[in-house]
Short mmCIF file of C-alpha atoms in Angstrom, two decimals:
data_model
loop_
_atom_site.label_atom_id
_atom_site.label_comp_id
_atom_site.label_asym_id
_atom_site.label_seq_id
_atom_site.Cartn_x
_atom_site.Cartn_y
_atom_site.Cartn_z
CA MET A 14 -43.00 38.35 -43.71
CA THR A 15 -44.39 38.52 -40.18
CA CYS A 16 -42.73 40.24 -37.23
CA SER A 17 -41.83 36.90 -35.58
CA GLU A 18 -40.13 35.78 -38.79
CA ARG A 19 -38.29 39.09 -38.91
CA THR A 20 -37.11 38.51 -35.33
CA VAL A 21 -34.90 35.58 -36.35
CA GLU A 22 -33.21 37.71 -38.97
CA LEU A 23 -33.02 40.62 -36.57
CA VAL A 24 -31.32 38.59 -33.85
CA GLU A 25 -28.82 37.09 -36.26
CA CYS A 26 -28.07 40.51 -37.66
CA ALA A 27 -27.55 41.96 -34.18
CA ARG A 28 -25.26 39.06 -33.27
CA ARG A 29 -23.18 39.28 -36.47
CA ASN A 30 -22.76 42.98 -36.77
CA GLY A 31 -22.80 44.11 -33.19
CA SER A 32 -23.72 47.69 -32.48
CA ASN A 33 -21.74 49.24 -35.27
CA ALA A 34 -23.38 47.98 -38.44
CA GLY A 35 -27.02 48.31 -39.27
CA PRO A 36 -29.49 45.86 -40.74
CA GLY A 37 -30.00 45.27 -44.44
CA PRO A 38 -32.32 47.57 -46.50
CA GLU A 39 -35.33 45.28 -46.26
CA LEU A 40 -35.07 44.86 -42.49
CA ARG A 41 -34.35 48.58 -42.10
CA ALA A 42 -37.52 49.39 -44.00
CA HIS A 43 -39.51 47.09 -41.71
CA LEU A 44 -37.94 48.61 -38.61
CA SER A 45 -38.93 52.08 -39.70
CA LEU A 46 -42.55 50.94 -39.91
CA CYS A 47 -42.79 48.58 -36.89
CA PRO A 48 -42.14 50.08 -33.43
CA HIS A 49 -42.28 46.64 -31.78
CA CYS A 50 -39.48 45.28 -33.97
CA ARG A 51 -37.50 48.51 -33.62
CA ASP A 52 -37.70 48.19 -29.86
CA ARG A 53 -36.53 44.56 -30.08
CA TRP A 54 -33.74 45.58 -32.45
CA ASP A 55 -32.48 48.18 -29.98
CA ARG A 56 -32.51 45.67 -27.15
CA GLU A 57 -30.75 43.01 -29.20
CA ARG A 58 -28.02 45.48 -30.04
CA GLN A 59 -27.73 46.43 -26.41
CA LEU A 60 -27.52 42.76 -25.49
CA THR A 61 -24.72 42.25 -27.98
CA ALA A 62 -22.91 45.25 -26.53
CA GLU A 63 -23.34 43.90 -22.99
CA PHE A 64 -21.96 40.56 -24.06
CA ARG A 65 -18.95 42.31 -25.51
CA ILE A 66 -18.35 43.98 -22.13
CA MET A 67 -18.74 40.63 -20.37
CA ARG A 68 -16.24 39.04 -22.75
CA MET A 69 -13.69 41.76 -22.13
CA ARG A 70 -14.06 41.57 -18.38
CA THR A 71 -13.92 37.80 -18.32
CA ALA A 72 -10.74 37.96 -20.40
CA ALA A 73 -9.35 40.43 -17.90
CA LEU A 74 -10.32 38.12 -15.03
CA GLY A 75 -8.57 35.26 -16.78
CA ALA A 76 -5.45 37.36 -17.23
CA VAL A 77 -5.38 38.40 -13.56
CA ALA A 78 -5.97 34.81 -12.50
CA SER A 79 -3.03 33.63 -14.58
CA GLY A 80 -0.79 33.62 -11.50
CA SER A 81 -2.92 31.05 -9.74
CA ARG A 82 -3.34 29.29 -13.08
CA ASP A 83 0.42 28.78 -13.28
CA ALA A 84 0.39 27.30 -9.79
CA ARG A 85 -2.47 24.99 -10.72
CA ARG A 86 -0.66 23.97 -13.89
CA GLU A 87 2.50 23.13 -11.94
CA SER A 88 0.48 21.11 -9.47
CA LEU A 89 -1.18 19.19 -12.30
CA MET A 90 2.15 18.44 -13.97
CA ARG A 91 3.60 17.17 -10.70
CA ASP A 92 0.56 15.00 -10.22
CA PHE A 93 0.87 13.71 -13.77
CA SER A 94 4.53 12.73 -13.40
CA ARG A 95 3.83 11.08 -10.04
CA ARG A 96 1.04 8.97 -11.55
CA ARG A 97 3.24 8.10 -14.51
CA ASP A 98 6.05 6.98 -12.19
CA LEU A 99 3.63 4.83 -10.25
CA SER A 100 2.32 3.21 -13.40
CA VAL A 101 5.82 2.26 -14.66
CA ARG A 102 7.16 1.04 -11.32
CA PRO A 103 8.76 -2.43 -11.75
CA GLY A 104 6.48 -5.22 -10.71
CA ARG A 105 3.43 -3.01 -11.03
CA ALA A 106 3.24 -2.96 -14.79
CA ALA A 107 -0.28 -2.70 -16.04
CA VAL A 108 -1.70 -6.12 -16.79
CA PRO A 109 -4.21 -6.27 -19.62
CA SER A 110 -7.68 -6.96 -18.35
CA TRP A 111 -8.03 -10.05 -20.53
CA VAL A 112 -5.18 -11.68 -18.58
CA TRP A 113 -7.15 -11.22 -15.37
CA GLY A 114 -10.23 -12.63 -17.05
CA LEU A 115 -8.35 -15.64 -18.36
CA GLY A 116 -6.82 -16.29 -14.94
CA ALA A 117 -10.19 -16.11 -13.24
CA ALA A 118 -11.71 -18.49 -15.80
CA ALA A 119 -8.84 -20.97 -15.32
CA ALA A 120 -9.24 -20.82 -11.53
CA LEU A 121 -12.97 -21.44 -11.89
CA LEU A 122 -12.42 -24.43 -14.17
CA LEU A 123 -9.85 -25.88 -11.76
CA ALA A 124 -12.25 -25.44 -8.85
CA LEU A 125 -15.03 -27.14 -10.83
CA PHE A 126 -12.74 -30.03 -11.78
CA LEU A 127 -11.57 -30.56 -8.21
CA GLY A 128 -15.12 -30.37 -6.94
CA HIS A 129 -16.20 -32.94 -9.51
CA GLN A 130 -13.37 -35.27 -8.54
CA ALA A 131 -14.23 -34.94 -4.89
CA GLY A 132 -17.84 -35.76 -5.69
CA LYS A 133 -16.86 -38.92 -7.58
CA ARG A 134 -14.70 -40.27 -4.75
CA PRO A 135 -16.64 -42.70 -2.55
CA ARG A 136 -17.42 -41.21 0.78
CA GLU A 137 -15.47 -42.82 3.53
CA THR A 138 -17.20 -43.08 6.83
CA ALA A 139 -15.09 -42.67 9.86
CA ALA A 140 -14.12 -46.19 10.59
CA PRO A 141 -12.98 -47.40 13.94
CA ALA A 142 -9.25 -47.39 14.08
CA PHE A 143 -9.02 -51.03 14.93
CA ARG A 144 -10.96 -52.15 11.86
CA THR A 145 -8.10 -51.35 9.58
CA HIS A 146 -5.78 -53.33 11.74
CA VAL A 147 -7.82 -56.37 12.42
CA PRO A 148 -6.25 -59.23 10.53
CA THR A 149 -8.36 -61.87 12.10
CA GLN A 150 -12.05 -62.56 12.31
CA GLN A 151 -14.31 -60.53 14.54
CA THR A 152 -16.91 -62.23 16.60
CA VAL A 153 -19.87 -60.49 18.14
CA VAL A 154 -19.99 -61.88 21.62
CA TYR A 155 -22.54 -59.61 23.24
CA GLU A 156 -25.24 -57.17 22.27
CA ALA A 157 -27.13 -54.96 24.67
CA ASN A 158 -28.80 -51.62 24.90
CA TYR A 159 -26.78 -49.04 26.71
CA PHE A 160 -28.76 -47.54 29.54
CA LEU A 161 -26.26 -47.19 32.26
CA SER A 162 -24.58 -44.00 31.52
CA ASN A 163 -23.81 -41.56 28.78
CA ASP A 164 -20.25 -41.59 29.86
CA ALA A 165 -18.15 -44.17 28.08
CA SER A 166 -15.74 -44.17 30.99
CA ALA A 167 -18.37 -46.16 32.86
CA LEU A 168 -17.37 -49.02 30.64
CA SER A 169 -13.98 -49.03 32.24
CA SER A 170 -15.20 -51.38 34.86
CA ASP A 171 -14.30 -55.00 34.38
CA ASP A 172 -10.92 -54.05 32.89
CA PHE A 173 -12.43 -52.11 30.05
CA ILE A 174 -10.49 -49.07 29.05
CA ALA A 175 -12.49 -46.17 27.62
CA VAL A 176 -11.39 -45.15 24.15
CA PRO A 177 -10.56 -41.44 24.30
CA TYR A 178 -12.06 -38.79 22.02
CA THR A 179 -15.13 -40.75 20.99
CA PRO A 180 -18.69 -39.43 21.17
CA PRO A 181 -20.63 -40.60 24.22
CA LEU A 182 -23.17 -43.37 23.82
CA ALA A 183 -26.78 -42.32 23.65
CA PRO A 184 -29.20 -43.81 26.17
CA GLY A 185 -30.78 -46.90 24.63
CA GLU A 186 -28.11 -47.15 21.94
CA LEU A 187 -27.37 -50.71 20.90
CA VAL A 188 -23.84 -51.64 21.87
CA ARG A 189 -22.03 -54.75 20.82
CA MET A 190 -19.04 -56.35 22.35
CA VAL A 191 -16.83 -57.65 19.62
CA HIS A 192 -13.99 -60.03 20.11
CA ALA A 193 -11.02 -59.41 17.87
CA ASP A 194 -7.29 -59.88 17.63
CA LEU A 195 -5.49 -56.58 17.22
CA TYR A 196 -1.98 -55.49 16.53
CA PRO A 197 -0.34 -53.64 19.43
CA GLU A 198 -0.28 -50.49 17.28
CA ALA A 199 -4.06 -50.66 16.91
CA LEU A 200 -4.40 -51.08 20.64
CA ALA A 201 -2.19 -48.06 21.23
CA SER A 202 -4.44 -46.02 18.93
CA LEU A 203 -7.39 -47.05 21.12
CA GLY A 204 -5.67 -45.59 24.17
CA VAL A 205 -4.30 -48.83 25.65
CA GLU A 206 -0.81 -48.69 27.07
CA VAL A 207 1.18 -51.18 25.05
CA ASP A 208 4.39 -52.78 26.15
CA PRO A 209 6.97 -52.51 23.39
CA SER A 210 7.94 -56.10 23.98
CA TRP A 211 4.56 -57.38 22.84
CA ALA A 212 4.62 -59.16 19.54
CA GLY A 213 1.83 -60.52 17.39
CA ASP A 214 -1.92 -60.09 17.77
CA VAL A 215 -3.53 -59.33 21.07
CA PRO A 216 -7.00 -60.80 21.76
CA VAL A 217 -9.39 -58.07 22.90
CA ASP A 218 -13.05 -57.35 23.50
CA VAL A 219 -14.15 -54.06 22.00
CA VAL A 220 -17.39 -52.28 22.86
CA VAL A 221 -18.72 -50.77 19.63
CA GLY A 222 -21.59 -48.32 19.33
CA GLU A 223 -24.25 -48.25 16.60
CA ASP A 224 -22.04 -45.90 14.61
CA GLY A 225 -19.30 -48.54 14.49
CA LEU A 226 -16.91 -46.57 16.64
CA PRO A 227 -15.18 -48.35 19.50
CA ARG A 228 -16.03 -46.98 22.94
CA ALA A 229 -14.04 -49.29 25.20
CA VAL A 230 -11.54 -52.05 24.88
CA ARG A 231 -10.46 -54.91 27.14
CA ILE A 232 -7.56 -57.27 26.71
CA THR A 233 -9.00 -60.71 27.24
CA ASP A 234 -6.17 -63.15 27.17
CA ASN A 235 -2.72 -62.06 26.54
CA GLY A 236 -0.23 -64.75 27.24
CA GLN A 237 2.48 -62.17 26.93
CA PHE A 238 1.68 -60.61 30.34
CA MET B 1 1.54 20.48 -37.92
CA GLN B 2 -0.54 20.85 -34.80
CA LYS B 3 -1.71 17.63 -33.25
CA SER B 4 -5.41 17.15 -32.62
CA ASP B 5 -6.78 16.92 -29.08
CA GLU B 6 -7.37 13.23 -29.55
CA GLU B 7 -3.79 12.59 -30.66
CA LEU B 8 -2.51 14.52 -27.67
CA TYR B 9 -4.81 12.52 -25.43
CA ARG B 10 -3.47 9.22 -26.77
CA LEU B 11 0.10 10.40 -26.19
CA MET B 12 -0.85 11.59 -22.74
CA ARG B 13 -2.29 8.20 -21.81
CA LYS B 14 1.07 6.70 -22.78
CA GLY B 15 2.73 8.95 -20.23
CA ASN B 16 3.74 11.89 -22.45
CA GLN B 17 3.71 14.90 -20.15
CA ASP B 18 4.31 17.40 -22.97
CA ALA B 19 1.14 16.23 -24.65
CA PHE B 20 -0.75 16.74 -21.41
CA ALA B 21 0.75 20.21 -21.01
CA GLN B 22 -0.26 21.12 -24.58
CA LEU B 23 -3.80 19.94 -23.97
CA TYR B 24 -3.93 22.01 -20.82
CA GLU B 25 -2.63 25.14 -22.54
CA ARG B 26 -5.08 24.70 -25.37
CA ARG B 27 -8.28 23.96 -23.47
CA GLU B 28 -7.96 25.28 -19.93
CA PRO B 29 -8.58 29.02 -20.61
CA ALA B 30 -11.87 28.39 -22.42
CA LEU B 31 -12.96 25.92 -19.75
CA TYR B 32 -12.15 28.48 -17.09
CA ARG B 33 -14.24 31.13 -18.85
CA PHE B 34 -17.07 28.68 -19.42
CA ALA B 35 -17.10 27.73 -15.74
CA LEU B 36 -16.87 31.38 -14.73
CA HIS B 37 -19.87 32.34 -16.85
CA MET B 38 -21.83 29.32 -15.72
CA SER B 39 -21.14 29.74 -12.01
CA GLY B 40 -20.35 33.45 -11.68
CA SER B 41 -17.62 32.52 -9.23
CA PRO B 42 -13.88 32.77 -9.96
CA ALA B 43 -13.18 30.22 -7.19
CA VAL B 44 -15.54 27.67 -8.73
CA ALA B 45 -14.13 28.39 -12.19
CA GLU B 46 -10.60 27.70 -10.97
CA GLU B 47 -11.66 24.57 -9.19
CA VAL B 48 -13.63 23.24 -12.14
CA SER B 49 -10.99 23.97 -14.78
CA HIS B 50 -8.41 22.25 -12.57
CA GLU B 51 -10.56 19.27 -11.69
CA VAL B 52 -11.41 18.61 -15.34
CA PHE B 53 -7.75 17.83 -16.01
CA VAL B 54 -7.33 15.86 -12.82
CA GLN B 55 -10.18 13.65 -13.98
CA LEU B 56 -8.76 13.47 -17.49
CA MET B 57 -5.48 12.00 -16.28
CA GLY B 58 -7.15 9.71 -13.76
CA PRO B 59 -7.36 5.96 -14.29
CA GLY B 60 -11.15 5.99 -14.53
CA THR B 61 -11.38 8.28 -17.59
CA ARG B 62 -13.87 6.88 -20.06
CA PHE B 63 -13.20 9.01 -23.10
CA ASP B 64 -14.20 7.21 -26.29
CA GLU B 65 -13.17 8.86 -29.55
CA THR B 66 -15.94 7.15 -31.46
CA ARG B 67 -18.57 8.92 -29.35
CA GLY B 68 -17.37 12.49 -29.73
CA SER B 69 -14.49 14.91 -29.55
CA LEU B 70 -12.23 15.31 -26.55
CA GLU B 71 -13.23 18.95 -26.26
CA SER B 72 -16.85 17.95 -25.98
CA PHE B 73 -15.86 15.39 -23.34
CA LEU B 74 -14.01 18.07 -21.35
CA TYR B 75 -16.99 20.42 -21.48
CA GLY B 76 -19.16 17.55 -20.31
CA ILE B 77 -16.94 17.00 -17.26
CA ALA B 78 -16.94 20.74 -16.55
CA ARG B 79 -20.72 20.93 -16.80
CA ASN B 80 -21.13 18.03 -14.37
CA LEU B 81 -18.69 19.58 -11.92
CA ILE B 82 -20.53 22.90 -12.06
CA ARG B 83 -23.78 21.07 -11.29
CA VAL B 84 -22.08 19.48 -8.27
CA PHE B 85 -20.87 22.87 -7.05
CA HIS B 86 -24.29 24.32 -7.69
CA ARG B 87 -25.90 21.63 -5.52
CA GLN B 88 -23.36 22.22 -2.76
CA GLY B 89 -24.43 25.86 -2.45
CA PRO B 90 -22.52 29.14 -2.52
CA VAL B 91 -18.75 29.01 -2.52
CA MET B 92 -16.66 31.17 -0.22
CA GLU B 93 -14.55 33.45 -2.38
CA ALA B 94 -11.05 34.33 -1.27
CA VAL B 95 -11.20 38.02 -0.37
CA ASP B 96 -7.50 38.71 -0.65
CA ARG B 97 -7.40 38.24 -4.39
CA PRO B 98 -6.76 41.47 -6.27
CA TYR B 99 -9.22 40.78 -9.07
CA HIS B 100 -11.97 40.30 -6.54
CA HIS B 101 -11.68 43.95 -5.62
CA ASP B 102 -10.81 45.44 -8.98
CA ILE B 103 -12.28 43.74 -11.98
CA LEU B 104 -15.20 41.90 -10.46
CA GLY B 105 -15.97 45.02 -8.49
CA GLU B 106 -16.13 46.95 -11.74
CA LEU B 107 -18.37 44.32 -13.22
CA ILE B 108 -20.78 44.56 -10.34
CA GLY B 109 -20.46 48.37 -10.51
CA ASN B 110 -22.18 48.37 -13.88
CA GLU B 111 -25.75 47.68 -12.85
CA THR B 112 -27.08 46.59 -16.21
CA THR B 113 -24.22 44.19 -16.87
CA ALA B 114 -24.40 42.79 -13.36
CA ALA B 115 -28.16 42.30 -13.61
CA LEU B 116 -27.77 40.61 -16.97
CA HIS B 117 -25.09 38.37 -15.56
CA ARG B 118 -27.36 37.37 -12.71
CA THR B 119 -30.21 36.70 -15.12
CA LEU B 120 -27.90 34.65 -17.28
CA ARG B 121 -26.97 32.46 -14.32
CA GLU B 122 -30.64 31.98 -13.49
CA LEU B 123 -31.50 30.77 -16.98
CA PRO B 124 -32.12 27.04 -17.46
CA GLU B 125 -28.84 25.27 -18.19
CA ARG B 126 -29.60 24.55 -21.86
CA TYR B 127 -30.20 28.26 -22.55
CA ARG B 128 -27.18 29.30 -20.51
CA ASP B 129 -25.00 26.87 -22.47
CA ALA B 130 -26.21 28.38 -25.73
CA ILE B 131 -25.58 31.99 -24.68
CA ILE B 132 -22.19 31.28 -23.14
CA LEU B 133 -20.86 29.20 -25.99
CA CYS B 134 -22.40 31.13 -28.90
CA ASP B 135 -22.36 34.73 -27.71
CA LEU B 136 -19.74 34.91 -24.99
CA GLU B 137 -17.29 32.38 -26.40
CA GLU B 138 -18.26 33.31 -29.99
CA ARG B 139 -18.34 29.71 -31.18
CA SER B 140 -20.22 28.78 -34.34
CA TYR B 141 -23.55 26.97 -34.14
CA GLU B 142 -21.90 23.87 -35.57
CA ASP B 143 -19.17 23.92 -32.93
CA VAL B 144 -21.66 24.33 -30.13
CA ALA B 145 -23.88 21.59 -31.53
CA ARG B 146 -20.85 19.27 -31.50
CA LEU B 147 -19.88 20.32 -27.97
CA ILE B 148 -23.25 19.84 -26.37
CA GLY B 149 -24.31 16.99 -28.61
CA CYS B 150 -27.48 18.26 -30.21
CA PRO B 151 -28.60 19.41 -33.70
CA VAL B 152 -27.58 22.83 -35.03
CA GLY B 153 -31.23 23.90 -35.26
CA THR B 154 -31.70 23.14 -31.57
CA VAL B 155 -28.72 25.30 -30.66
CA ARG B 156 -30.07 28.17 -32.74
CA SER B 157 -33.55 27.96 -31.26
CA ARG B 158 -32.17 27.75 -27.72
CA LEU B 159 -29.99 30.77 -28.33
CA HIS B 160 -32.89 32.80 -29.71
CA ARG B 161 -35.09 31.79 -26.81
CA ALA B 162 -32.35 32.68 -24.30
CA ARG B 163 -31.78 36.04 -25.95
CA ALA B 164 -35.50 36.73 -25.86
CA LEU B 165 -35.49 36.06 -22.08
CA LEU B 166 -32.49 38.31 -21.57
CA SER B 167 -33.99 40.92 -23.85
CA ALA B 168 -37.14 40.96 -21.74
CA LYS B 169 -34.99 41.45 -18.66
CA LEU B 170 -33.20 44.28 -20.39
CA LYS B 171 -36.54 45.90 -21.18
CA ARG B 172 -37.46 45.85 -17.48
CA LEU B 173 -34.05 47.24 -16.55
CA ASN B 174 -34.40 50.08 -19.07
CA ALA B 175 -37.93 50.97 -18.04
CA PRO B 176 -37.19 53.06 -14.87
CA SER B 177 -34.64 55.22 -16.67
CA GLU B 178 -37.19 55.85 -19.42
CA VAL B 179 -39.71 56.96 -16.79
CA PHE B 180 -37.20 59.38 -15.27
CA SER B 181 -36.20 60.75 -18.64
CA ARG B 182 -39.74 61.75 -19.48
#
């Protein structure tokens, strides 16, 4: 057996027996012959003795620190009961995580379904208000390119009334003047002051831009005036 | 019959404060000693042994019984906390504590023990773990292997290596006295 192999046995022996008991006969015989191993044996025993001192002093430290330990323990217990009270507060009961997952999945499916439905619905372009109220035929009476002004209020000349809240005409935009018969309600929606006594359709000329939106309206022949 | 750590933990998670108190009584002293040996600072040891249980009761605890024992889990938390303290640098010790003057003073008073303690703290963590758990806490190789999650043979070889390093230190410490004695 070599010295390095003896060392393993030597260390284990020093650890097990401490400083009080000696090695077995075989190891003792080797130690008597090998100064290197004897030196290591002495140091291992010393190490074991030092560890014993460290253990005792650490135990003493722990005992002295027991006062602060009690305070820490109390603090922990208070913290524990506070957390427990929070977790059992009514209305804040712990919800299993799978419930949250299920809810999120349901919300996602609903959003997908609504999105799909919205996609299927035919897109409605913003139609001029009067179109929905025109019971009679429309006749295009005039078409021209608009060069005069970007401001639709310019169309107010010749008894035209500008329709409020409509985008201005672009220079060169094709405008059409459409003749139509409109209900008084439709006229009111185009910004025309309507007498409540009016009944039936009112013949009007409407200036319509390329986007189909009315820009100005003029009452042409209303026998009710 | 005494309940296992894991049973106490399960009860604790259900809000049983007695179970938590039992766990604390059972494991805190050893964790304190472990942290004290690892850091060399009573303040850090107190902080670590306290914080381990704060984390244990916290909502983010990820203890999984199938992956190891609760004790091993607690030592793992303690080891991580000590690393954090180690990175943060030296800790200011409270000077008005009686043990700081008496017992620790005695410890430092013994030059050989103090030097060994310093050397122990300077050892790589894996060797320090082995010395502290096997020789200072007197745990079996099997216990330590379970706690630090490595084979028994590895624990034994680390311990022997660590002892060899400390033994070499001891040799240097003994040398001057031998010179004087001649």
